[in-house]
XYZ file of C-alpha atoms in Angstrom:
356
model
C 29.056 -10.236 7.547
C 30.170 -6.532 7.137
C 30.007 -5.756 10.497
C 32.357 -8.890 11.486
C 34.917 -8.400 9.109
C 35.172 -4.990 10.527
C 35.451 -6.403 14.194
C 38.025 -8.280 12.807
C 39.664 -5.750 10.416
C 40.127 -4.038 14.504
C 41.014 -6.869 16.526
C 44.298 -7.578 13.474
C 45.359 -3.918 13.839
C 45.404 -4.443 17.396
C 47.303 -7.874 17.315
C 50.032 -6.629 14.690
C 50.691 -3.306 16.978
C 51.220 -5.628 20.078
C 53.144 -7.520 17.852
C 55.472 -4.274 17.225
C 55.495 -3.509 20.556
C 56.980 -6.401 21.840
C 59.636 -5.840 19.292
C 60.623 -1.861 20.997
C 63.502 -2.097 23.846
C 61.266 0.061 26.319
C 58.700 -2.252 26.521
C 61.038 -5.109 26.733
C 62.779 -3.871 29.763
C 59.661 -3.772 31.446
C 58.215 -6.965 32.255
C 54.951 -5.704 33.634
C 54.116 -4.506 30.231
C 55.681 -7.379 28.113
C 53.897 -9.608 30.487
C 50.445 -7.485 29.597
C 51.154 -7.248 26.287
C 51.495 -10.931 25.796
C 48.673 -12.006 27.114
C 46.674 -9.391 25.247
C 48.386 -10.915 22.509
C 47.884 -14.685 22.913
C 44.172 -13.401 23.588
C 43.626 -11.775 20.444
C 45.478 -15.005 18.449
C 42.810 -16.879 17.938
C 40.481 -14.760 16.744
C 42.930 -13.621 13.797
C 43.440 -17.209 12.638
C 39.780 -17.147 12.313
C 40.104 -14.036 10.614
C 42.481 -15.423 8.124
C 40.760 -18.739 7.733
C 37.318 -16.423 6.635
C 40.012 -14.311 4.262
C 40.924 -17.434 2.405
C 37.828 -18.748 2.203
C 35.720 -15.637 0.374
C 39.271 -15.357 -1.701
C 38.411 -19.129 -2.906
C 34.743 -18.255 -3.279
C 35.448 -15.402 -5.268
C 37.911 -17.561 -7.289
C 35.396 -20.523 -7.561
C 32.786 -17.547 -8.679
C 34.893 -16.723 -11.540
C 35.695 -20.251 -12.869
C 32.155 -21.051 -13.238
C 31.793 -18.973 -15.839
C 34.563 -20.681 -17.977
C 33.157 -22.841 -21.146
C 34.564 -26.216 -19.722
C 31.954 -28.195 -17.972
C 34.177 -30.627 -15.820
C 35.981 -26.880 -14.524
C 32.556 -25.806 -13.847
C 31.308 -28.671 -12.094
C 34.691 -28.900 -9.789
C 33.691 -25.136 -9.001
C 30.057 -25.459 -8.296
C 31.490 -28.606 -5.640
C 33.892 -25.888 -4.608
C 31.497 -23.184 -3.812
C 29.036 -25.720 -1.807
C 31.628 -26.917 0.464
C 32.410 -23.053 0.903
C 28.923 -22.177 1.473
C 28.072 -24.998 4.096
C 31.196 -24.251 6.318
C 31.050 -20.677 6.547
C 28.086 -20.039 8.671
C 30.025 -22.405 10.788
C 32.984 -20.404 11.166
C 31.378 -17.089 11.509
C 29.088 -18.795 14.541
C 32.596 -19.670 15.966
C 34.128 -16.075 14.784
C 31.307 -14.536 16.898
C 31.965 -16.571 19.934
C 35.632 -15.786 19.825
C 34.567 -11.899 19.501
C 32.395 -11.618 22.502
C 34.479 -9.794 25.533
C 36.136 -12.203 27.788
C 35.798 -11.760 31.466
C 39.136 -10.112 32.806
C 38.533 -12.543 35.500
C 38.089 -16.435 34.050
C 41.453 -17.247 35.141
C 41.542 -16.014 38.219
C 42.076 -18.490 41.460
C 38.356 -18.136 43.275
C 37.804 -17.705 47.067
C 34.664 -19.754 47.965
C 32.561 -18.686 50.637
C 29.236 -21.434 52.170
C 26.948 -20.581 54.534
C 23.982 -22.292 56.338
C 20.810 -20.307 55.940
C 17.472 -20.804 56.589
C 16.752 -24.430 57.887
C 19.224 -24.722 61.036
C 21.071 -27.919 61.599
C 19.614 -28.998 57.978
C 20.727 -25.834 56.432
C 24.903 -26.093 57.864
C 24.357 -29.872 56.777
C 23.563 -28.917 53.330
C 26.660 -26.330 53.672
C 28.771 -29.175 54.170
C 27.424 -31.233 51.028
C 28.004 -28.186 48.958
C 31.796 -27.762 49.917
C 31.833 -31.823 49.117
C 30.161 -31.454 46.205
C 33.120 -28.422 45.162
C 35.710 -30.340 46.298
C 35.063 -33.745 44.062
C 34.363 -31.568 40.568
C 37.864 -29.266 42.394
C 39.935 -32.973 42.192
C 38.305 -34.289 38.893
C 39.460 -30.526 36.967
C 42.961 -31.153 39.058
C 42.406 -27.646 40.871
C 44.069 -26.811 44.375
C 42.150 -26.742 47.545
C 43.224 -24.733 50.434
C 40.703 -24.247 53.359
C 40.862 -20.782 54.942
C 38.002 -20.936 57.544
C 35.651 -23.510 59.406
C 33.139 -22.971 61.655
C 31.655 -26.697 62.048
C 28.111 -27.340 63.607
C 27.404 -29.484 66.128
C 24.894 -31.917 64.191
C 27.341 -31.921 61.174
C 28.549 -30.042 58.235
C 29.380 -25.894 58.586
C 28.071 -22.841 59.350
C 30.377 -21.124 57.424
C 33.519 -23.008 55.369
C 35.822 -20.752 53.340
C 38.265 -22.488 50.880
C 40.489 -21.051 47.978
C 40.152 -22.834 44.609
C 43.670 -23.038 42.523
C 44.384 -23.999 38.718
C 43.088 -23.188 35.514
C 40.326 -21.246 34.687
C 38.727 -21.724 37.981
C 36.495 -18.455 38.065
C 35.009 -18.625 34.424
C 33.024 -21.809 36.033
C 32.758 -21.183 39.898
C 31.672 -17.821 39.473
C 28.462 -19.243 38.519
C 27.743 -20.699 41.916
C 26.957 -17.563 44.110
C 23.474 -17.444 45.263
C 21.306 -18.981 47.562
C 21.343 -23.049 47.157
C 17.923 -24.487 48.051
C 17.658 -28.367 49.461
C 14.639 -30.552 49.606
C 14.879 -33.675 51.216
C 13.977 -35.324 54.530
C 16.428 -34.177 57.537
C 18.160 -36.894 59.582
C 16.398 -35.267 62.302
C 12.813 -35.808 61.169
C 11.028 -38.746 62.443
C 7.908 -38.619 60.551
C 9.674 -38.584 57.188
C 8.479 -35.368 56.035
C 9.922 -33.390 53.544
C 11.970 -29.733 54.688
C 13.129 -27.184 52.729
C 16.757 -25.468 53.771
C 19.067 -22.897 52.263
C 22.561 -22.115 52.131
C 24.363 -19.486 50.379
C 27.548 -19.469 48.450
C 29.880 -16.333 47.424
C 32.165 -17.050 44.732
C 34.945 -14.514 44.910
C 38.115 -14.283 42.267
C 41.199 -14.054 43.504
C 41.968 -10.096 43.614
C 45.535 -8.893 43.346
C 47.592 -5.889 44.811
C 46.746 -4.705 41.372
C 43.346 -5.278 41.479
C 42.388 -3.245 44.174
C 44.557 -1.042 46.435
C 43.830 -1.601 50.202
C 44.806 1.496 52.697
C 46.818 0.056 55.705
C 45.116 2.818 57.656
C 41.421 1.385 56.656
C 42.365 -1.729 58.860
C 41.460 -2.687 61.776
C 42.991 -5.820 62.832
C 42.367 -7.858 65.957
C 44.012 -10.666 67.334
C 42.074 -13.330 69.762
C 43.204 -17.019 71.114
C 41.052 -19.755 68.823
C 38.150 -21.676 69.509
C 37.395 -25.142 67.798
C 39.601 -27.142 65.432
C 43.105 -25.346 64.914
C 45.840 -28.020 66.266
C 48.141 -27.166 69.362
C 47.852 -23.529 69.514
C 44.077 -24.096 70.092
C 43.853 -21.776 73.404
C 47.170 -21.437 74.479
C 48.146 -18.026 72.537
C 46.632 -14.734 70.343
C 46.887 -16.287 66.858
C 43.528 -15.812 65.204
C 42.995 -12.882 63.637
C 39.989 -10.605 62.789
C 40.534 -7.849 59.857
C 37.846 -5.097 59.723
C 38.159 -2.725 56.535
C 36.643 0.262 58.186
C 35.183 1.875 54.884
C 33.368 -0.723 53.500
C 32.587 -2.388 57.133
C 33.647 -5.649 55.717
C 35.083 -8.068 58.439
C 36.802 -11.400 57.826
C 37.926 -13.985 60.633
C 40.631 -16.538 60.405
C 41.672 -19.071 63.145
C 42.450 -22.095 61.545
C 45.989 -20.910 60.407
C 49.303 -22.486 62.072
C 50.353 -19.099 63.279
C 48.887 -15.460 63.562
C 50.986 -14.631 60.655
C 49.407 -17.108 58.111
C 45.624 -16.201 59.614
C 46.666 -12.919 59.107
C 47.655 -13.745 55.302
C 44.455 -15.535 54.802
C 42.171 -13.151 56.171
C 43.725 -9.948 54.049
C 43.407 -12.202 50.552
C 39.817 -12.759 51.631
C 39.452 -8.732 52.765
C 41.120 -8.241 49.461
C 38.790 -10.712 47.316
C 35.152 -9.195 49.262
C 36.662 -5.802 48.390
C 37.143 -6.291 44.464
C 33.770 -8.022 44.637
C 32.030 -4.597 45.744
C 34.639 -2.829 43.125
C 32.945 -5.473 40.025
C 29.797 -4.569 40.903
C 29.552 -0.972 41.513
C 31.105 -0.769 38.058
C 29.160 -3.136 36.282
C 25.856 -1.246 37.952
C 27.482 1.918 36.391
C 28.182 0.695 33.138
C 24.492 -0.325 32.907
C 25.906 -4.008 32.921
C 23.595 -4.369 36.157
C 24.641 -8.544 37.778
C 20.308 -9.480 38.258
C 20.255 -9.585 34.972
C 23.479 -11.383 34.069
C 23.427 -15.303 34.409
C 26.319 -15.020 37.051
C 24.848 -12.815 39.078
C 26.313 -13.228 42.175
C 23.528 -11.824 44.324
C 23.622 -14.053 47.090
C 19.671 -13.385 47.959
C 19.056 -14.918 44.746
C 17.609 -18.686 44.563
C 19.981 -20.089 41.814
C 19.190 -23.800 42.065
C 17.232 -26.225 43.825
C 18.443 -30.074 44.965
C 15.430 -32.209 45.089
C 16.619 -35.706 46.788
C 13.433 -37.931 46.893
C 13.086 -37.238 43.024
C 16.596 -37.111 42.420
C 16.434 -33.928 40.322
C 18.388 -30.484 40.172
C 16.888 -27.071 38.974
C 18.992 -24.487 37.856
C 16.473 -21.820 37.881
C 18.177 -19.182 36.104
C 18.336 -21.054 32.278
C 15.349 -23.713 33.408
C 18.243 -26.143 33.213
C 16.443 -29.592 35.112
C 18.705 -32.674 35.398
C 17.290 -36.044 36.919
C 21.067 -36.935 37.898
C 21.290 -35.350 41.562
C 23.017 -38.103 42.850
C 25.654 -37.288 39.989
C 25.975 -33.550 40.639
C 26.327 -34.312 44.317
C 29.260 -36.704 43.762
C 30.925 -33.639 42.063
C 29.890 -33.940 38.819
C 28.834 -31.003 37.802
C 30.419 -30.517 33.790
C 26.755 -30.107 31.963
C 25.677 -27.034 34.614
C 28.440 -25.176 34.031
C 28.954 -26.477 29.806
C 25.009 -25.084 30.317
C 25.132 -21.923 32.043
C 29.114 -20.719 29.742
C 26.647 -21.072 26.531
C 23.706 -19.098 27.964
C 25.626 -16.097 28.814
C 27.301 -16.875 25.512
C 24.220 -16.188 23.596
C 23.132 -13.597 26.665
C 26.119 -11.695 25.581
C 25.873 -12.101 21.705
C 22.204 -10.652 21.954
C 23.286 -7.959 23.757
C 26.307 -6.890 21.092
């Protein structure tokens, strides 16, 4: 109990100096700041009606205490009631107090950048691709997010061998970012005439959103290169230069974009995605140096890792990462996909209270 209240005694010295802040002409003629400021504050606002809320109730404990001792038994009995209520509802709101005081990821509400890819399996494998982006898509529509797709490369016997979409709307990363890893199918391929059962992979990086502020990108690091398109892209399929390919040269990371209108919108596409792989590298190296280190985080984003296996003929999903088995694949697959993700935001919940 001591050490929350002083968490909390922090987080309300914090919240009324914003508060002042936002009051001082300098930082109300800059809007970057105000802008910063209020969101720090509307962060912090919850937490300090909790705070207030746990004031007022050990004030009416202590109260409640004191009338107890008084000679009249009907005042006694009234605070005895009193002090029970307050007794059974406090471990409540300190459970919800500690939840509100674990460190929010400066990157829940960030648009995501999703990235599939085939694996190991071949045609099964891009075919599996493609029931993953469906999959994202239907839980994308039933959370009223934004799809734009930003590169296709279809396969021949169906689905992708690599589909790159941006996801748009609220909160998108604080569940998506869950999803990178390798996704592991087990079913029997259209392809297979004797009905036996075939394991395939494919692999999903789920990006946020960076921002010129997020990470600064050298226009001298680029290497750009511009190519006719191949495949689905409408008229210009061909006929002139307008896919693009963007290398950054210090990090060797290399993005492709063809499916674009015009050069000029590939070329937009393929720098956000640059910028997203980029910040990606940036979160890890500093989580590795902070000793936060992402294998042992529940989002870990390590796309060699097996995060969750599809089992058709038994209709069952795996999430191997919190044992999390569901015998509702047909569910998940049609997009709904609310207990994973209500599953995997309280383990690292309790992942990051244990490690306070």
């Amino acid at each position: 109990m001591d050490q929350i209240l002083q968490r909390l005694v922090v987080v309300k010295l914090r919240y009324d100096e914003i508060n002042n802040l936002l009051m001082d002409e300098k930082v109300l003629s800059n809007i970057k700041e105000m802008t910063k400021l209020n969101k720090e504050a509307s962060d912090l606002e919850p937490i300090v009606k909790a705070y207030e809320r746990l004031l007022k109730m050990l004030d009416d404990l202590e109260a409640s205490k004191e009338l107890i001792k008084e000679d009249d038994k009907e005042i006694q009995e009234m605070a005895q009631l009193e002090i029970d209520e307050i007794n059974e509802a406090m471990p409540k709101l300190l459970d919800e107090i500690e939840i509100l005081l674990i460190p929010k990821d400066p990157n829940d509400e960030k648009n995501v950048i999703v990235e599939i890819r085939g694996a190991a399996g071949g045609d099964e494998a891009n075919i599996f691709a493609g029931d993953l982006y469906r999959m994202y898509v239907k839980y994308a529509e039933s959370q009223g997010w934004k799809i734009e797709t930003m590169e296709v490369q279809e396969s021949e016997a169906g689905g992708f061998s690599l589909i790159s979409f941006l996801l748009k709307g609220d909160l998108v990363y604080s569940k998506m970012k869950f999803e990178s890893g390798a996704h592991r199918v087990q079913r029997v391929p259209k392809t297979e005439s004797q009905g036996r059962v075939h394991t395939s992979t494919a692999t999903v990086l789920s990006m946020p959103e960076a921002e010129d502020v997020d990470v600064e990108i050298n226009d001298n690091d680029l290497k750009i290169d511009v190519y006719r398109s191949s495949g689905a892209g409408g008229q210009s399929v061909n006929t002139t230069d307008s896919a693009v390919r963007i290398t950054h040269i210090p990090t060797g990371t290399v993005v492709t974009c063809q499916d674009g209108r015009s050069q000029h919108e590939n070329k937009a596409q393929a720098l956000r995605v640059i910028r997203a792989k980029i910040y990606e590298n940036v979160m890890r190296q500093k989580e590795a140096e902070e000793g936060a280190i992402r294998k042992k985080t529940i989002g870990s984003g390590d796309r060699s890792e097996k995060i969750r296996t599809y089992n058709y003929p038994q209709n069952r999903v795996t999430d191997h990462r919190i044992g999390l088995t569901l015998q509702s694949l047909d569910r998940v697959m049609d997009g709904k996909l609310d207990e994973i993700f209500d599953a995997l935001i309280a383990a690292e919940q309790k992942e990051k209270l244990l490690g306070e």
